Amino acid sequence: MRIDINCDMGESFGNYRYGADEEIVAHITSANVACGFHAGDPLVMNRTVALCVRHGVQVGAHPSYPDLLGFGRRDLAATPDEVRDYVTYQVGALAAFARAHGTRLSHVKGHGSIYNMAARDQGLARAMAEGVARADPGLLFVCLAGSAMVGAGDEVGIQVVSEVFADRAYNADGSLVSRRLPGAVIHEPAAVAGRVVQMAVHGTVRAISGEVIPVAADTVCVHGDTPGAAALAAAIRAGLVEAGVSVEPMAGRP
Amino acid sequence: MRIDINCDMGESFGNYRYGADEEIVAHITSANVACGFHAGDPLVMNRTVALCVRHGVQVGAHPSYPDLLGFGRRDLAATPDEVRDYVTYQVGALAAFARAHGTRLSHVKGHGSIYNMAARDQGLARAMAEGVARADPGLLFVCLAGSAMVGAGDEVGIQVVSEVFADRAYNADGSLVSRRLPGAVIHEPAAVAGRVVQMAVHGTVRAISGEVIPVAADTVCVHGDTPGAAALAAAIRAGLVEAGVSVEPMAGRP
Amino acid sequence: MRIDINCDMGESFGNYRYGADEEIVAHITSANVACGFHAGDPLVMNRTVALCVRHGVQVGAHPSYPDLLGFGRRDLAATPDEVRDYVTYQVGALAAFARAHGTRLSHVKGHGSIYNMAARDQGLARAMAEGVARADPGLLFVCLAGSAMVGAGDEVGIQVVSEVFADRAYNADGSLVSRRLPGAVIHEPAAVAGRVVQMAVHGTVRAISGEVIPVAADTVCVHGDTPGAAALAAAIRAGLVEAGVSVEPMAGRP
Amino acid sequence: MRIDINCDMGESFGNYRYGADEEIVAHITSANVACGFHAGDPLVMNRTVALCVRHGVQVGAHPSYPDLLGFGRRDLAATPDEVRDYVTYQVGALAAFARAHGTRLSHVKGHGSIYNMAARDQGLARAMAEGVARADPGLLFVCLAGSAMVGAGDEVGIQVVSEVFADRAYNADGSLVSRRLPGAVIHEPAAVAGRVVQMAVHGTVRAISGEVIPVAADTVCVHGDTPGAAALAAAIRAGLVEAGVSVEPMAGRP
C-alpha cells in the first residue's frame, strides 16, 4: 500500500504572497507548481523549485487557463487547441527551472477550471493529455479518479495517476460535491485523515449519500492555502503511516 | 566562409497578425521565435515552430522583457535575477514546442530592450547568459558582435554566436548607430547586400564615420516586419552565395 | 424614419494594427471604442476618440471581458459583480479621453462574449446595465433588439437603444443565427443594404426560416475589420438615404 | 496650520490580499487608490472607494506604469505621450467608481516609479500633469515637495499639493534619500511623528546631513503595507493634533 501526497505551491505573484509553501513542503511528496497563468511568475517558480529540491519533493507543473485576475478558477471557453498549447507552454516553462536545479518534472496536474472542465469534457481532457505528451511524454498525468481525464491519458499514451481529495465530499458517481453545496468540504482533521486512510488502504470512500464507493487513490491532494494546512497535512501523513501505508512520490500505473 | 541568416518570427498575438513569416522563412536559416512576453502566444509559437520545421529552419528562443504593450522595446529596470529567470522561463516554454515538433532549440537571442541593455551592461549580459545556461547549457547565445554579451557567454560557459545587422549603420566602436539618428538604417537593397558580403567575407564593415572596422559575423539579422523584407532577405542570400559564402545554420565558436 | 450606423473602432493594441478606422469613420454616426480589455490601449483610445471628434462621430464605450488573448470572444464565467465592475471601469477610462477631447460618451455597447452572454442571461444583462448606470446614468445602453438586455436597461432606468446587424441572419425568434451555421453571415452588399433598409423602414426582417419578423432597429452595426468594410458601410448608408431614412446618431427610447 | 494625511490603498488584486486598508482608513484623510496598472482591479477599486466613502476619506487616483509583475516600482522608458495617456486612463477608470458611490475624485498621486521619475524629469512631470488635466482639470496634483512636478502642475494650470513623507530621510536638496542607503527609512514612531509635526508647524525638516531645510507640507504620506502601519498613522495624527495642527483633507494651493 502506497500513496503520494500532493499540494499546490508557488502561487505567489510579484509583490503578492500566497500560501504557506515553506511550512507545507515538509509534509508532502509532490508539489504542483504554478506556471504564471493563474499565479506564479519566473522568480516564484525558480524559488519554489529550489524549495522542493531542498526538501526532496517531486516537482510537477500546475497549468491553468490564462486568468491571473480570476486565479484560474473561472470557466473559459477555450478551444481544445488552445488548451493543448497552453499546457505545453506552461509545462515547458517550468521544466526549464527544474533543469536549472538539476532535476526533472515528474507530473502535470491542471489547476482550477482547466482541471474541472477536463474532468467532465472528453475533448478538453484529450487536449490536456496531448499538451502534456507534446511537452514530455514521460510525464505523469494527474487525473481526477474515475473522470474523463483517465481515458484521455490512456488514449494519448501517457501514464495516468488517479487523484483523490482529502477534504472534499464525493457524490455517489465518484465526482466531487460542488463547493456551493453544504457538506462539500470536510473540516475536521481526524475525519479528513480517516477518509484518506480508507481511500489508500481500501480504495473506497463513503459518498455524501451514504454508500461506500470505490475510488482509485494514487495521490491525495491537500490544500496549502487554508489556515492550519500544514497541521492537516501532517495529520494525514501520520494517519497513513500508522495504517501501514507508505507515503512516497507518485508513480504512474504500470 | 559561412554565415547564418536569422530573422525574428512568431510575433503575432491572439487576434493580431504581425510580420510575414510565411514568406521570409524560405530565405533564412535560423528563426528567433517570440515566447509570449513581447509578442507570440502558445498557439502562435506552436504554429511558428511547425513552419520552421517544415522549412528546415533552425528554431531559437527570442525572450524579452514582459511588455506586450511596448513590444519589448522599452527599457525596464529589471534586476539581474529577474532577467535571468525571465529568460529561463521563455526558453523553456518554447523548448516544449520544439520537442512537440520533433526538434530542439538551437539558440537564444534577446529581443528589443533586453538585448540592447545586455549589450551595454555586463551584469544584465551575465544574467541573460545564466538564464540560457540554466534552461539548457547546449544552446547557442546570440550576441551583438563585440558587446558585453560575448564575454558574459564565455564566463558562463555557453557557446557564443556573434551577430551583425544587415541594414543598420555602425559606430566606429562597433556599436549600432541609434535609430534616432539620421543614417541609422540603410534602405537600399544592393547596399545592404554588399555590406553583408563584406562582413561575411572580410570580417569588416565601414562605420558611419568612414573608417573600416573589424566585426565578427557568425549570423546576420534580417528584419521580417518591414515591407519588402522577403525580397531583401533573398537579395542578401543571393549576394552571399555569389560571393562564395556558405549560408548555413549558426554554430557556436568552437 | 431614422437610424444610427455604429461600428467597432480602436481595436489596435501597442504595436499591433487592426481594422480600418480611418476609412470607415466617414460612413458611420457612432463608434464603439475598445477600452483595453479585449483590444485598445490608452494611446489607441486617445487617438480613436480624436478621430471620431474630427469626423463628428459619436463616441461610445465597448467594454469586454478581460481577455486580450482571446479578443474578448470567449465565454468566461465571470460573476455579475465582476461584469458590473468591469463595465464601470472601462466606461470610466474611455470617458476621460472623451473629456480630454471636449466631448462626452454617448453610449455603451458590450463587445463579443460579454454582449452575447448578456443577451441570453438576465443576470448578466442586469449587471451590465448597472455597470453602465453606475459610471454615468445618462449613457445609452445598446442592446441586441428583443434580447434580455432591453428589459435589464429598463429595470435599471437607463435609456435603451435596440441594435440590428447588417450582415447577420436572424432566427425566427429574433436571435442571431450562430456563426457556426451556414448562411449566418450575408456577404452580398446589395442584399445587406436591402435588409437594413427593410429593418429601418418597416421594422421587419426576413428570418433564415423564411418568415418576416418584427425587429426594433434604432442602430445598425457594421463591421470594420473585414475587407471592403468601408464600401459596405457606404452602400448601406446610400441605400438608407435613398429610401428616405435619416442616418443620424443614436438616441434612446423616449 | 493644517495638513492632510494620505495613504495608498486598494492594492489587492484578484485572489491576492495586500495592505491593511480596513485598519488604516480610520486614521487618514485622503486615500490614493490603485487603478489596475500596478495593483487593484475593478472589484477592489469598487470595494475601496466604498470603504473610503463610509469613513469620509477623500478618494484620489494612484496611477502607475503598467507593471503588475513589478508592482509599478521599476523604471520604464515610457514616452511622455504614454505617461500622459496612462494617467488619463487610470484616473477615468477610478472616477467612474467614485461616481458610482456618489462622490468625486479629489486628487491624483503617481505610484512608485512613475512618481519618482516625474519628480526628476520635467518632461514626464509635464506629461503626468497633462494626463490629470485632460481627465479632469479640477483634480489636485500631488507632487513631491520641491520637485519638478510642482512646476509642471503650475504650467498645466492644475492645483498642486506638496507632499512630504513621514518616515523617509531627506537630502539637503529636498530630495528623498534613496532606499538603498542606510538611514533612508525612519522606523521609530515618536521620531516619525515628531518630524511630521515639525514639517507641518514650521515647514522645515532636518536633512540627513544635519541642516534644517524648508519643505512645503500640504499632505503627509503614511505607508499602509508595513506592520504597525495603523498604529504609526494614529501616532502621527495624535502628534499633529496635540501640536495644534488641523488634520483635514488636502486642498490645493489657492
mmCIF file with all atom_site columns, N, CA, C and O in Angstrom, chain D residues 199-240:
data_model
loop_
_atom_site.group_PDB
_atom_site.id
_atom_site.type_symbol
_atom_site.label_atom_id
_atom_site.label_alt_id
_atom_site.label_comp_id
_atom_site.label_asym_id
_atom_site.label_entity_id
_atom_site.label_seq_id
_atom_site.pdbx_PDB_ins_code
_atom_site.Cartn_x
_atom_site.Cartn_y
_atom_site.Cartn_z
_atom_site.occupancy
_atom_site.B_iso_or_equiv
_atom_site.pdbx_formal_charge
_atom_site.auth_seq_id
_atom_site.auth_comp_id
_atom_site.auth_asym_id
_atom_site.auth_atom_id
_atom_site.pdbx_PDB_model_num
ATOM 1   N N  . MET D 1 199 ? 7.414  69.445 10.227 1.00 0.00 ? 199 MET D N  1
ATOM 2   C CA . MET D 1 199 ? 7.131  69.818 8.831  1.00 0.00 ? 199 MET D CA 1
ATOM 3   C C  . MET D 1 199 ? 5.832  70.612 8.742  1.00 0.00 ? 199 MET D C  1
ATOM 4   O O  . MET D 1 199 ? 5.747  71.591 8.003  1.00 0.00 ? 199 MET D O  1
ATOM 5   N N  . ALA D 1 200 ? 4.830  70.180 9.512  1.00 0.00 ? 200 ALA D N  1
ATOM 6   C CA . ALA D 1 200 ? 3.523  70.835 9.430  1.00 0.00 ? 200 ALA D CA 1
ATOM 7   C C  . ALA D 1 200 ? 3.533  72.199 10.110 1.00 0.00 ? 200 ALA D C  1
ATOM 8   O O  . ALA D 1 200 ? 2.937  73.157 9.611  1.00 0.00 ? 200 ALA D O  1
ATOM 9   N N  . VAL D 1 201 ? 4.222  72.283 11.228 1.00 0.00 ? 201 VAL D N  1
ATOM 10  C CA . VAL D 1 201 ? 4.181  73.524 12.020 1.00 0.00 ? 201 VAL D CA 1
ATOM 11  C C  . VAL D 1 201 ? 5.193  74.543 11.496 1.00 0.00 ? 201 VAL D C  1
ATOM 12  O O  . VAL D 1 201 ? 4.888  75.726 11.334 1.00 0.00 ? 201 VAL D O  1
ATOM 13  N N  . HIS D 1 202 ? 6.404  74.075 11.250 1.00 0.00 ? 202 HIS D N  1
ATOM 14  C CA . HIS D 1 202 ? 7.484  75.001 10.891 1.00 0.00 ? 202 HIS D CA 1
ATOM 15  C C  . HIS D 1 202 ? 7.818  75.001 9.402  1.00 0.00 ? 202 HIS D C  1
ATOM 16  O O  . HIS D 1 202 ? 8.574  75.863 8.950  1.00 0.00 ? 202 HIS D O  1
ATOM 17  N N  . GLY D 1 203 ? 7.303  74.011 8.680  1.00 0.00 ? 203 GLY D N  1
ATOM 18  C CA . GLY D 1 203 ? 7.657  73.948 7.264  1.00 0.00 ? 203 GLY D CA 1
ATOM 19  C C  . GLY D 1 203 ? 9.125  73.634 7.045  1.00 0.00 ? 203 GLY D C  1
ATOM 20  O O  . GLY D 1 203 ? 9.724  74.036 6.060  1.00 0.00 ? 203 GLY D O  1
ATOM 21  N N  . THR D 1 204 ? 9.708  72.889 7.990  1.00 0.00 ? 204 THR D N  1
ATOM 22  C CA . THR D 1 204 ? 11.122 72.509 7.857  1.00 0.00 ? 204 THR D CA 1
ATOM 23  C C  . THR D 1 204 ? 11.306 71.049 8.247  1.00 0.00 ? 204 THR D C  1
ATOM 24  O O  . THR D 1 204 ? 10.467 70.458 8.921  1.00 0.00 ? 204 THR D O  1
ATOM 25  N N  . VAL D 1 205 ? 12.458 70.509 7.838  1.00 0.00 ? 205 VAL D N  1
ATOM 26  C CA . VAL D 1 205 ? 12.818 69.147 8.243  1.00 0.00 ? 205 VAL D CA 1
ATOM 27  C C  . VAL D 1 205 ? 14.345 69.094 8.356  1.00 0.00 ? 205 VAL D C  1
ATOM 28  O O  . VAL D 1 205 ? 15.055 69.829 7.643  1.00 0.00 ? 205 VAL D O  1
ATOM 29  N N  . ARG D 1 206 ? 14.850 68.253 9.254  1.00 0.00 ? 206 ARG D N  1
ATOM 30  C CA . ARG D 1 206 ? 16.305 68.100 9.362  1.00 0.00 ? 206 ARG D CA 1
ATOM 31  C C  . ARG D 1 206 ? 16.749 67.065 8.328  1.00 0.00 ? 206 ARG D C  1
ATOM 32  O O  . ARG D 1 206 ? 16.322 65.919 8.376  1.00 0.00 ? 206 ARG D O  1
ATOM 33  N N  . ALA D 1 207 ? 17.627 67.525 7.436  1.00 0.00 ? 207 ALA D N  1
ATOM 34  C CA . ALA D 1 207 ? 18.130 66.620 6.401  1.00 0.00 ? 207 ALA D CA 1
ATOM 35  C C  . ALA D 1 207 ? 19.093 65.612 7.004  1.00 0.00 ? 207 ALA D C  1
ATOM 36  O O  . ALA D 1 207 ? 19.582 65.796 8.130  1.00 0.00 ? 207 ALA D O  1
ATOM 37  N N  . ILE D 1 208 ? 19.376 64.552 6.261  1.00 0.00 ? 208 ILE D N  1
ATOM 38  C CA . ILE D 1 208 ? 20.261 63.501 6.769  1.00 0.00 ? 208 ILE D CA 1
ATOM 39  C C  . ILE D 1 208 ? 21.659 64.049 7.028  1.00 0.00 ? 208 ILE D C  1
ATOM 40  O O  . ILE D 1 208 ? 22.397 63.539 7.870  1.00 0.00 ? 208 ILE D O  1
ATOM 41  N N  . SER D 1 209 ? 22.009 65.133 6.344  1.00 0.00 ? 209 SER D N  1
ATOM 42  C CA . SER D 1 209 ? 23.321 65.768 6.510  1.00 0.00 ? 209 SER D CA 1
ATOM 43  C C  . SER D 1 209 ? 23.363 66.693 7.726  1.00 0.00 ? 209 SER D C  1
ATOM 44  O O  . SER D 1 209 ? 24.416 67.216 8.065  1.00 0.00 ? 209 SER D O  1
ATOM 45  N N  . GLY D 1 210 ? 22.212 66.912 8.352  1.00 0.00 ? 210 GLY D N  1
ATOM 46  C CA . GLY D 1 210 ? 22.207 67.684 9.587  1.00 0.00 ? 210 GLY D CA 1
ATOM 47  C C  . GLY D 1 210 ? 21.537 69.034 9.498  1.00 0.00 ? 210 GLY D C  1
ATOM 48  O O  . GLY D 1 210 ? 20.964 69.493 10.494 1.00 0.00 ? 210 GLY D O  1
ATOM 49  N N  . GLU D 1 211 ? 21.594 69.693 8.342  1.00 0.00 ? 211 GLU D N  1
ATOM 50  C CA . GLU D 1 211 ? 20.992 71.022 8.312  1.00 0.00 ? 211 GLU D CA 1
ATOM 51  C C  . GLU D 1 211 ? 19.479 70.943 8.235  1.00 0.00 ? 211 GLU D C  1
ATOM 52  O O  . GLU D 1 211 ? 18.913 69.952 7.786  1.00 0.00 ? 211 GLU D O  1
ATOM 53  N N  . VAL D 1 212 ? 18.861 72.027 8.700  1.00 0.00 ? 212 VAL D N  1
ATOM 54  C CA . VAL D 1 212 ? 17.407 72.134 8.654  1.00 0.00 ? 212 VAL D CA 1
ATOM 55  C C  . VAL D 1 212 ? 17.030 72.831 7.347  1.00 0.00 ? 212 VAL D C  1
ATOM 56  O O  . VAL D 1 212 ? 17.546 73.910 7.034  1.00 0.00 ? 212 VAL D O  1
ATOM 57  N N  . ILE D 1 213 ? 16.173 72.181 6.589  1.00 0.00 ? 213 ILE D N  1
ATOM 58  C CA . ILE D 1 213 ? 15.809 72.726 5.270  1.00 0.00 ? 213 ILE D CA 1
ATOM 59  C C  . ILE D 1 213 ? 14.314 72.995 5.231  1.00 0.00 ? 213 ILE D C  1
ATOM 60  O O  . ILE D 1 213 ? 13.535 72.361 5.951  1.00 0.00 ? 213 ILE D O  1
ATOM 61  N N  . PRO D 1 214 ? 13.908 73.932 4.367  1.00 0.00 ? 214 PRO D N  1
ATOM 62  C CA . PRO D 1 214 ? 12.476 74.196 4.240  1.00 0.00 ? 214 PRO D CA 1
ATOM 63  C C  . PRO D 1 214 ? 11.805 73.098 3.415  1.00 0.00 ? 214 PRO D C  1
ATOM 64  O O  . PRO D 1 214 ? 12.427 72.519 2.515  1.00 0.00 ? 214 PRO D O  1
ATOM 65  N N  . VAL D 1 215 ? 10.547 72.818 3.720  1.00 0.00 ? 215 VAL D N  1
ATOM 66  C CA . VAL D 1 215 ? 9.792  71.819 2.952  1.00 0.00 ? 215 VAL D CA 1
ATOM 67  C C  . VAL D 1 215 ? 8.305  72.189 3.044  1.00 0.00 ? 215 VAL D C  1
ATOM 68  O O  . VAL D 1 215 ? 7.806  72.528 4.118  1.00 0.00 ? 215 VAL D O  1
ATOM 69  N N  . ALA D 1 216 ? 7.649  72.198 1.888  1.00 0.00 ? 216 ALA D N  1
ATOM 70  C CA . ALA D 1 216 ? 6.214  72.515 1.866  1.00 0.00 ? 216 ALA D CA 1
ATOM 71  C C  . ALA D 1 216 ? 5.433  71.250 2.167  1.00 0.00 ? 216 ALA D C  1
ATOM 72  O O  . ALA D 1 216 ? 5.606  70.235 1.496  1.00 0.00 ? 216 ALA D O  1
ATOM 73  N N  . ALA D 1 217 ? 4.577  71.313 3.163  1.00 0.00 ? 217 ALA D N  1
ATOM 74  C CA . ALA D 1 217 ? 3.911  70.094 3.640  1.00 0.00 ? 217 ALA D CA 1
ATOM 75  C C  . ALA D 1 217 ? 2.395  70.268 3.645  1.00 0.00 ? 217 ALA D C  1
ATOM 76  O O  . ALA D 1 217 ? 1.787  70.547 4.674  1.00 0.00 ? 217 ALA D O  1
ATOM 77  N N  . ASP D 1 218 ? 1.800  70.109 2.474  1.00 0.00 ? 218 ASP D N  1
ATOM 78  C CA . ASP D 1 218 ? 0.339  70.160 2.401  1.00 0.00 ? 218 ASP D CA 1
ATOM 79  C C  . ASP D 1 218 ? -0.284 68.820 2.787  1.00 0.00 ? 218 ASP D C  1
ATOM 80  O O  . ASP D 1 218 ? -1.392 68.747 3.298  1.00 0.00 ? 218 ASP D O  1
ATOM 81  N N  . THR D 1 219 ? 0.458  67.753 2.488  1.00 0.00 ? 219 THR D N  1
ATOM 82  C CA . THR D 1 219 ? -0.040 66.412 2.815  1.00 0.00 ? 219 THR D CA 1
ATOM 83  C C  . THR D 1 219 ? 1.148  65.545 3.186  1.00 0.00 ? 219 THR D C  1
ATOM 84  O O  . THR D 1 219 ? 2.246  65.723 2.657  1.00 0.00 ? 219 THR D O  1
ATOM 85  N N  . VAL D 1 220 ? 0.912  64.621 4.097  1.00 0.00 ? 220 VAL D N  1
ATOM 86  C CA . VAL D 1 220 ? 1.982  63.718 4.503  1.00 0.00 ? 220 VAL D CA 1
ATOM 87  C C  . VAL D 1 220 ? 1.561  62.294 4.162  1.00 0.00 ? 220 VAL D C  1
ATOM 88  O O  . VAL D 1 220 ? 0.427  61.887 4.412  1.00 0.00 ? 220 VAL D O  1
ATOM 89  N N  . CYS D 1 221 ? 2.506  61.554 3.572  1.00 0.00 ? 221 CYS D N  1
ATOM 90  C CA . CYS D 1 221 ? 2.214  60.173 3.167  1.00 0.00 ? 221 CYS D CA 1
ATOM 91  C C  . CYS D 1 221 ? 2.589  59.209 4.276  1.00 0.00 ? 221 CYS D C  1
ATOM 92  O O  . CYS D 1 221 ? 3.715  59.242 4.786  1.00 0.00 ? 221 CYS D O  1
ATOM 93  N N  . VAL D 1 222 ? 1.640  58.355 4.641  1.00 0.00 ? 222 VAL D N  1
ATOM 94  C CA . VAL D 1 222 ? 1.959  57.246 5.536  1.00 0.00 ? 222 VAL D CA 1
ATOM 95  C C  . VAL D 1 222 ? 1.798  55.948 4.737  1.00 0.00 ? 222 VAL D C  1
ATOM 96  O O  . VAL D 1 222 ? 1.036  55.894 3.784  1.00 0.00 ? 222 VAL D O  1
ATOM 97  N N  . HIS D 1 223 ? 2.560  54.938 5.126  1.00 0.00 ? 223 HIS D N  1
ATOM 98  C CA . HIS D 1 223 ? 2.520  53.685 4.376  1.00 0.00 ? 223 HIS D CA 1
ATOM 99  C C  . HIS D 1 223 ? 1.595  52.684 5.038  1.00 0.00 ? 223 HIS D C  1
ATOM 100 O O  . HIS D 1 223 ? 1.621  52.532 6.256  1.00 0.00 ? 223 HIS D O  1
ATOM 101 N N  . GLY D 1 224 ? 0.808  52.018 4.242  1.00 0.00 ? 224 GLY D N  1
ATOM 102 C CA . GLY D 1 224 ? -0.174 51.096 4.774  1.00 0.00 ? 224 GLY D CA 1
ATOM 103 C C  . GLY D 1 224 ? 0.236  49.645 4.690  1.00 0.00 ? 224 GLY D C  1
ATOM 104 O O  . GLY D 1 224 ? -0.488 48.769 5.172  1.00 0.00 ? 224 GLY D O  1
ATOM 105 N N  . ASP D 1 225 ? 1.378  49.374 4.105  1.00 0.00 ? 225 ASP D N  1
ATOM 106 C CA . ASP D 1 225 ? 1.730  47.975 3.858  1.00 0.00 ? 225 ASP D CA 1
ATOM 107 C C  . ASP D 1 225 ? 2.859  47.487 4.744  1.00 0.00 ? 225 ASP D C  1
ATOM 108 O O  . ASP D 1 225 ? 3.478  46.475 4.459  1.00 0.00 ? 225 ASP D O  1
ATOM 109 N N  . THR D 1 226 ? 3.104  48.184 5.861  1.00 0.00 ? 226 THR D N  1
ATOM 110 C CA . THR D 1 226 ? 4.134  47.722 6.793  1.00 0.00 ? 226 THR D CA 1
ATOM 111 C C  . THR D 1 226 ? 3.475  47.338 8.106  1.00 0.00 ? 226 THR D C  1
ATOM 112 O O  . THR D 1 226 ? 2.418  47.879 8.457  1.00 0.00 ? 226 THR D O  1
ATOM 113 N N  . PRO D 1 227 ? 4.059  46.415 8.838  1.00 0.00 ? 227 PRO D N  1
ATOM 114 C CA . PRO D 1 227 ? 3.486  46.041 10.131 1.00 0.00 ? 227 PRO D CA 1
ATOM 115 C C  . PRO D 1 227 ? 3.395  47.273 11.025 1.00 0.00 ? 227 PRO D C  1
ATOM 116 O O  . PRO D 1 227 ? 4.307  48.100 11.041 1.00 0.00 ? 227 PRO D O  1
ATOM 117 N N  . GLY D 1 228 ? 2.320  47.423 11.743 1.00 0.00 ? 228 GLY D N  1
ATOM 118 C CA . GLY D 1 228 ? 2.172  48.562 12.630 1.00 0.00 ? 228 GLY D CA 1
ATOM 119 C C  . GLY D 1 228 ? 1.793  49.850 11.920 1.00 0.00 ? 228 GLY D C  1
ATOM 120 O O  . GLY D 1 228 ? 1.866  50.930 12.517 1.00 0.00 ? 228 GLY D O  1
ATOM 121 N N  . ALA D 1 229 ? 1.379  49.746 10.670 1.00 0.00 ? 229 ALA D N  1
ATOM 122 C CA . ALA D 1 229 ? 1.082  50.943 9.890  1.00 0.00 ? 229 ALA D CA 1
ATOM 123 C C  . ALA D 1 229 ? -0.028 51.764 10.535 1.00 0.00 ? 229 ALA D C  1
ATOM 124 O O  . ALA D 1 229 ? 0.074  52.989 10.640 1.00 0.00 ? 229 ALA D O  1
ATOM 125 N N  . ALA D 1 230 ? -1.085 51.082 10.964 1.00 0.00 ? 230 ALA D N  1
ATOM 126 C CA . ALA D 1 230 ? -2.214 51.815 11.532 1.00 0.00 ? 230 ALA D CA 1
ATOM 127 C C  . ALA D 1 230 ? -1.804 52.516 12.825 1.00 0.00 ? 230 ALA D C  1
ATOM 128 O O  . ALA D 1 230 ? -2.175 53.672 13.067 1.00 0.00 ? 230 ALA D O  1
ATOM 129 N N  . ALA D 1 231 ? -1.008 51.841 13.638 1.00 0.00 ? 231 ALA D N  1
ATOM 130 C CA . ALA D 1 231 ? -0.550 52.454 14.884 1.00 0.00 ? 231 ALA D CA 1
ATOM 131 C C  . ALA D 1 231 ? 0.322  53.677 14.604 1.00 0.00 ? 231 ALA D C  1
ATOM 132 O O  . ALA D 1 231 ? 0.221  54.704 15.274 1.00 0.00 ? 231 ALA D O  1
ATOM 133 N N  . LEU D 1 232 ? 1.173  53.565 13.611 1.00 0.00 ? 232 LEU D N  1
ATOM 134 C CA . LEU D 1 232 ? 2.031  54.687 13.264 1.00 0.00 ? 232 LEU D CA 1
ATOM 135 C C  . LEU D 1 232 ? 1.202  55.865 12.767 1.00 0.00 ? 232 LEU D C  1
ATOM 136 O O  . LEU D 1 232 ? 1.433  57.025 13.161 1.00 0.00 ? 232 LEU D O  1
ATOM 137 N N  . ALA D 1 233 ? 0.225  55.570 11.922 1.00 0.00 ? 233 ALA D N  1
ATOM 138 C CA . ALA D 1 233 ? -0.638 56.645 11.418 1.00 0.00 ? 233 ALA D CA 1
ATOM 139 C C  . ALA D 1 233 ? -1.374 57.319 12.574 1.00 0.00 ? 233 ALA D C  1
ATOM 140 O O  . ALA D 1 233 ? -1.497 58.548 12.620 1.00 0.00 ? 233 ALA D O  1
ATOM 141 N N  . ALA D 1 234 ? -1.831 56.503 13.508 1.00 0.00 ? 234 ALA D N  1
ATOM 142 C CA . ALA D 1 234 ? -2.532 57.068 14.663 1.00 0.00 ? 234 ALA D CA 1
ATOM 143 C C  . ALA D 1 234 ? -1.598 57.948 15.482 1.00 0.00 ? 234 ALA D C  1
ATOM 144 O O  . ALA D 1 234 ? -1.983 59.021 15.962 1.00 0.00 ? 234 ALA D O  1
ATOM 145 N N  . ALA D 1 235 ? -0.353 57.527 15.638 1.00 0.00 ? 235 ALA D N  1
ATOM 146 C CA . ALA D 1 235 ? 0.625  58.306 16.411 1.00 0.00 ? 235 ALA D CA 1
ATOM 147 C C  . ALA D 1 235 ? 0.912  59.639 15.726 1.00 0.00 ? 235 ALA D C  1
ATOM 148 O O  . ALA D 1 235 ? 1.012  60.685 16.381 1.00 0.00 ? 235 ALA D O  1
ATOM 149 N N  . ILE D 1 236 ? 1.043  59.586 14.410 1.00 0.00 ? 236 ILE D N  1
ATOM 150 C CA . ILE D 1 236 ? 1.297  60.826 13.660 1.00 0.00 ? 236 ILE D CA 1
ATOM 151 C C  . ILE D 1 236 ? 0.119  61.780 13.838 1.00 0.00 ? 236 ILE D C  1
ATOM 152 O O  . ILE D 1 236 ? 0.294  62.961 14.133 1.00 0.00 ? 236 ILE D O  1
ATOM 153 N N  . ARG D 1 237 ? -1.066 61.235 13.696 1.00 0.00 ? 237 ARG D N  1
ATOM 154 C CA . ARG D 1 237 ? -2.257 62.085 13.803 1.00 0.00 ? 237 ARG D CA 1
ATOM 155 C C  . ARG D 1 237 ? -2.374 62.698 15.199 1.00 0.00 ? 237 ARG D C  1
ATOM 156 O O  . ARG D 1 237 ? -2.653 63.892 15.340 1.00 0.00 ? 237 ARG D O  1
ATOM 157 N N  . ALA D 1 238 ? -2.131 61.875 16.216 1.00 0.00 ? 238 ALA D N  1
ATOM 158 C CA . ALA D 1 238 ? -2.215 62.377 17.588 1.00 0.00 ? 238 ALA D CA 1
ATOM 159 C C  . ALA D 1 238 ? -1.174 63.474 17.822 1.00 0.00 ? 238 ALA D C  1
ATOM 160 O O  . ALA D 1 238 ? -1.458 64.508 18.450 1.00 0.00 ? 238 ALA D O  1
ATOM 161 N N  . GLY D 1 239 ? 0.017  63.267 17.309 1.00 0.00 ? 239 GLY D N  1
ATOM 162 C CA . GLY D 1 239 ? 1.067  64.273 17.454 1.00 0.00 ? 239 GLY D CA 1
ATOM 163 C C  . GLY D 1 239 ? 0.679  65.587 16.801 1.00 0.00 ? 239 GLY D C  1
ATOM 164 O O  . GLY D 1 239 ? 0.915  66.671 17.351 1.00 0.00 ? 239 GLY D O  1
ATOM 165 N N  . LEU D 1 240 ? 0.093  65.490 15.638 1.00 0.00 ? 240 LEU D N  1
ATOM 166 C CA . LEU D 1 240 ? -0.314 66.697 14.925 1.00 0.00 ? 240 LEU D CA 1
ATOM 167 C C  . LEU D 1 240 ? -1.395 67.449 15.698 1.00 0.00 ? 240 LEU D C  1
ATOM 168 O O  . LEU D 1 240 ? -1.313 68.676 15.869 1.00 0.00 ? 240 LEU D O  1
#
